[in-house]
Amino acid sequence: MRRWAGAVFPVAAVVAALLVGGVTLALLGADPLEGFRAMIEGAFGSGRALADTTSKAVPLLLVGVGITIAFRANVINIGGEGQIILGALFATIFALAVPDLPAGLMIPALLIAGFVGGAIWGAIPGALKAYFNVNEILSTIMLNIVAVQLMNYLLRGPLIDPAEIEAGTRIPQTMRLAPSGDLPVLLEGTRLNLGAVIAVLFAIAAYVFLWRTTAGFRIRAVGLNPHASRYAGIKVKRSIVAALTLSGALCGLAGVILVFGSESHRFVTDGSSTGFTGNAGFNGIVAALFGGLHPIGTIPASFLFGALLVGANKLQRVVQVPAALVVALNGLVVVFVVSSAIWKRRLEQRYLLEDSAKELVDQPAEVDDG
Amino acid sequence: MAEFFTTAIIVSTVASTFRFATSYLYAAIGETFGQRSGVLNLGVDGIMLLGAFGAYYTVLKSGNLWLALAVAAAIGMLMGLAMAYASVTLQAEQGISGIGFYLFGLGLSDLLFQKLVGTPLPIDGFPNLRIPLLADIPIVGEMLFDHSIIVYGAFLLVPVAAFVLNRTTVGLNIRAVGENPEAADTLGVSVAKVRYFTVILGSTLAGIGGAALATELGIFQQNLTAGQGFIAVALVYFGAWRPLGVMFGALLYGFVAAVVLQLKTLGVIPLGASDLAAMLPALITILALVVAVQRERQPAALTKPYERGE
Amino acid sequence: MKQLRNWTPAVLLVVFALVAAACGGGSGDTTTTAGEPAAEPFRIAVVAPSASNDLAFTQSMVDALNMIQSEMGGASAVEVAVTDGTFVVEDAAAAIKDYASQGYDLVIAHGSQYGGSLQEIAPQFPDVSFAWGTAGDTFGLPNVFAYEAASHEGGYVMGVMAAALSQSHVVGIVGPIEVGDAKLYVDGFKAGVLAQDPTADVKVNYTGSFSDVALAATAAESEIAAGADVLTGTAQMVVGAVGVAKEKGVLWFGTQADQTQLAPDIVVASQVYHWEVVLRQMIDLIKGGTLGGNAYVIDLANGGEVISYNPGFDLPAEVKQLGEDTIAGIKDGSIAVPRS
């Protein structure tokens, strides 16, 4: 019960943000109740709604788990957008180069390719920070810009669907990628695919890594206290690079799933990163925080955050307000949730105090027994 | 290639650099204050967008550019107050709350634009103000001294900011709070007050940066900043938390962007490589830092909330 | 701590109350819509990438739908739902599916980047008609229309006029990324300039972004510095380039929507898309039971593309005549605009 009491605050924060959204809806002349009903229906109302919510949650979960790892090493990874793109590019190039692989080999190979692509795009800021003192916020912002242009260049150039050139329409997208790379659909008639299972497995793996392995311990130690870690003989720089690399790798996986779990099974660009990622590189950070910066907690957090995004889109369609409202609401939810964390922390501190007080009371008895 | 070195083109490229760099220089100088006191504000882009819309709308309705600047500044101030409340009082995780403020500003500015204006109508910005005598210097005059007042303002802000940070008590307090809030607190400096001040100041400047963008371009549109606020944050790191360094970064980024566009126009960069060339401002900014290998360390308390020990 | 724990049920209560109220409020609404007059309205939904007031791609479609609505008898005869600003392709796919499942008669995916998704979605809704553009491919599906603009034709006409107006013989073009409709327009404009003035110098600058207005402005500055005295550009970020043209007093040609209002003194003409020309044909077919299969092109000949002159611009009569002659030539086929 106590463990879950803290979850009240983010939920209350979301509700508060939605109330503000409701007032805005009323101001725009729309019926807020109709809007909220649409939201709930759009996120949870049917099998397809649930599948859409889950599909939206998958990249958030992978990015969120990656963020958690980086966060534990005390680095903020805001390069998720670029890392997602690189992961998608690596996997896409692989699928175009080796289209004849059977599904049993293709899917693991794609995941590895995406993992590597994202890892590289995470390792660069890691190495720049560790060895050249280039702050990771600067390098990831810049590398996001670079990744977008690289994507645009490749998709309108070397990787473009030859049919687009033939027809003269030149839509910047690949051909339909090899069907053996399609992530199998889990629920007939929906988009729910193997990506969801993969994401959850990686979340569990990240938990095991952080809390059950020496490398994970090092990352957490560096995050908690780099100076003490250095004295303890931990190679701090190497741990920072490792954390950003892994963080990027998980974002890269999100990129693979966004392409190979998509409706079109193509990689297509509208010229921006958001068009492809749907801001997952940023929203995943929020999901991670929502989940208490814990890989397992990020699972339900991503699902709820995905529901919020999917539901808000449905709201836009039903009450016909500009889609910009959805973006503003998304931001408001983030601000409210992150700001509410203080009460959660205070609650936990009180529990802690209470526990130690209890121990103090219990201890003399133990001494007596001895 | 020789075509690139005609005087007209060099003058235009440099003049473009200053104009292009103006909006994010305001925001970056503002962000410098916040970070020096230990607060990272990643929401700059959203605040710029709201400031840009506020200024645009004011000009559209009143035609008064100074009022527009005041409105943008007020919007920035308000957003700064909210940001400070979240990150100082509520100790919210700064990297994340900033993303929230960014998305909020991105959405709200677009929503307001669609509801209050509807279709992009042009506005007239500040006219160019030729500085007497200086503007008549051949070449340099046209590059540097034939801009609007809002461009001069950004570059005049740099020495002012440097002076405030390095030579005044306020600056000393800001730096103390950013380096060692406990010690500052012991000396009677209110950490919270200083951080509220810097965050609000920074956001005000971000709002003005947005106003600079909207008035210089003479238009508003969804996502007008196209990520300039993020570049501004990056430049604070580039400049190692010193206004002069930040300005150098802003000019470098803007110069590379302007040169790349000029080389595209002249056909030196072939059409097929236009996306690859568009990476250059970002790549060169990183490379410049790698080559320079800076030794500066970030403010020790950056992103760390401060809670008075009891 | 006690107080805090007491919060929990209160908050949960609020949540449930809200959910309940929301669900309850909604169910009342559905019954009211059922009692409408007998004539079912024709329902059209459009999903589009940029804002519906972008004075460019998205606005051209929204304007057309509004026109269709008013000429078919207003909101009671035609219902139009708009989901704009959907640049996230995944969200667009969800929106397309959602509209289709709600039984809209025509769902328009107004963005070439949506096509790959539509190709998979359309077969799942065989009773719904879909249209997408700008593209020429219906994927061989019986319930998909495709539409595109021969933007190179209007581009060519305006290129011819631009060459005739240019004193410096340098013309500048600002583009986003070298793809799709943008490339088609840019190439057509360039061909027009060179057809009129083979010695002219055409500066083409793709900034690398559909949205970066400041970058488009700087690109325009670079072209003016290189001697250009007539500019054009395509996609929603060109408003920045128009501003620079206005400031420096060089001429501007617009496309996708009438851009005169951006700079009444220097906009010469705009190529305006009238999608209603093909929308009417689609709607007629759908009403007759044909849900797709055709690929439409709006062009100068069918009136889907119109060169709209700025009445406030003093265009020399001989240049306007040149433009009209070029239009006539393209219409009757004596001028063939190359499509690269």
XYZ file of C-alpha atoms in Angstrom, chain A residues 24 28 71 74 76 78 128-129 131-135 137-139 141-143 145-147 149-153 156 274 279 282-283 285-286 289 293 320-325 327-332 334-335 338-343 345-346 349, chain B residues 40 42 85-86 89-93 95-97 99-104 106-108 110-111 114-115 230-231 233-235 237-238 241 253 271-276 278-279 281-283 285-286 289-290 293-298 303-305 307:
118
model
C -9.471 25.706 -22.218
C -12.755 27.325 -27.212
C 19.940 9.283 -15.215
C 23.701 11.432 -13.429
C 20.637 13.775 -18.882
C 18.186 14.655 -24.438
C 32.850 13.868 -25.968
C 31.860 14.467 -22.377
C 37.357 12.888 -22.914
C 36.830 16.378 -24.329
C 34.740 17.965 -21.590
C 31.990 18.745 -24.122
C 28.752 18.945 -22.190
C 23.361 18.690 -23.396
C 25.181 20.697 -26.039
C 26.345 17.686 -28.014
C 21.086 18.976 -29.084
C 23.532 19.377 -31.950
C 23.558 15.672 -32.794
C 20.034 18.337 -35.694
C 22.670 16.308 -37.503
C 20.569 13.141 -37.322
C 19.573 16.050 -41.852
C 21.218 12.648 -42.235
C 17.780 11.024 -42.293
C 16.521 13.495 -44.874
C 19.589 13.042 -47.012
C 15.512 11.352 -50.387
C 9.003 14.812 -34.708
C 8.561 13.471 -29.817
C 11.424 13.866 -25.178
C 8.247 12.229 -23.960
C 12.124 11.269 -20.509
C 8.827 12.218 -18.962
C 10.237 10.312 -14.446
C 13.277 6.574 -12.788
C -12.623 19.588 -33.473
C -10.266 21.938 -31.678
C -6.873 22.762 -33.192
C -4.337 19.991 -32.663
C -2.071 22.583 -31.051
C -4.165 22.230 -27.901
C 0.630 19.722 -27.632
C 0.027 22.429 -25.036
C -1.821 19.947 -22.845
C 1.034 17.477 -23.180
C 3.398 20.153 -21.891
C 1.123 21.085 -19.034
C 4.677 17.214 -17.898
C 5.080 20.378 -15.848
C 7.333 16.814 -12.528
C 6.358 19.528 -10.083
C 4.251 17.179 -8.003
C 7.247 14.944 -7.366
C 8.172 17.020 -4.327
C 5.127 15.801 -2.393
C 9.448 12.673 -2.069
C 8.192 14.240 1.141
C 10.819 10.803 3.551
C 18.916 24.713 -16.115
C 15.321 23.673 -21.092
C 8.231 28.104 -8.927
C 8.550 24.623 -10.421
C 10.162 26.067 -4.814
C 8.903 22.679 -5.937
C 12.413 21.461 -6.788
C 11.174 19.808 -9.966
C 13.697 17.912 -12.053
C 15.736 18.924 -17.453
C 12.242 17.479 -17.498
C 10.137 20.430 -16.396
C 10.617 19.982 -21.734
C 7.130 20.503 -20.342
C 7.450 24.270 -20.642
C 8.748 23.838 -24.172
C 5.783 21.715 -25.272
C 3.378 24.041 -23.498
C 4.903 25.293 -28.613
C 1.254 24.283 -28.394
C -0.173 27.384 -26.776
C 0.152 27.949 -32.093
C -3.308 27.668 -30.546
C -4.911 30.088 -34.884
C -7.678 31.425 -32.667
C 17.542 24.597 -27.764
C 20.462 26.020 -29.672
C 20.794 26.405 -24.290
C 23.600 24.568 -26.072
C 25.442 27.842 -26.615
C 27.687 25.375 -22.568
C 29.684 26.401 -25.602
C 28.828 30.288 -18.853
C 26.656 29.023 -35.299
C 21.822 20.591 -54.580
C 22.341 16.922 -53.832
C 24.366 17.743 -50.747
C 22.086 20.416 -49.325
C 20.979 18.324 -46.344
C 24.506 17.239 -45.555
C 22.746 21.795 -43.295
C 24.466 19.699 -40.619
C 26.455 24.595 -38.075
C 25.771 21.857 -35.532
C 28.875 19.817 -36.394
C 29.926 23.942 -33.041
C 30.802 20.575 -31.533
C 34.719 22.708 -28.610
C 36.635 19.491 -29.218
C 39.340 21.436 -25.246
C 37.952 23.695 -22.613
C 38.855 23.261 -19.011
C 35.916 25.175 -17.587
C 33.751 23.299 -15.214
C 30.047 23.850 -14.952
C 20.428 21.347 -11.893
C 20.645 20.623 -8.170
C 17.733 21.994 -6.175
C 16.801 22.764 0.337
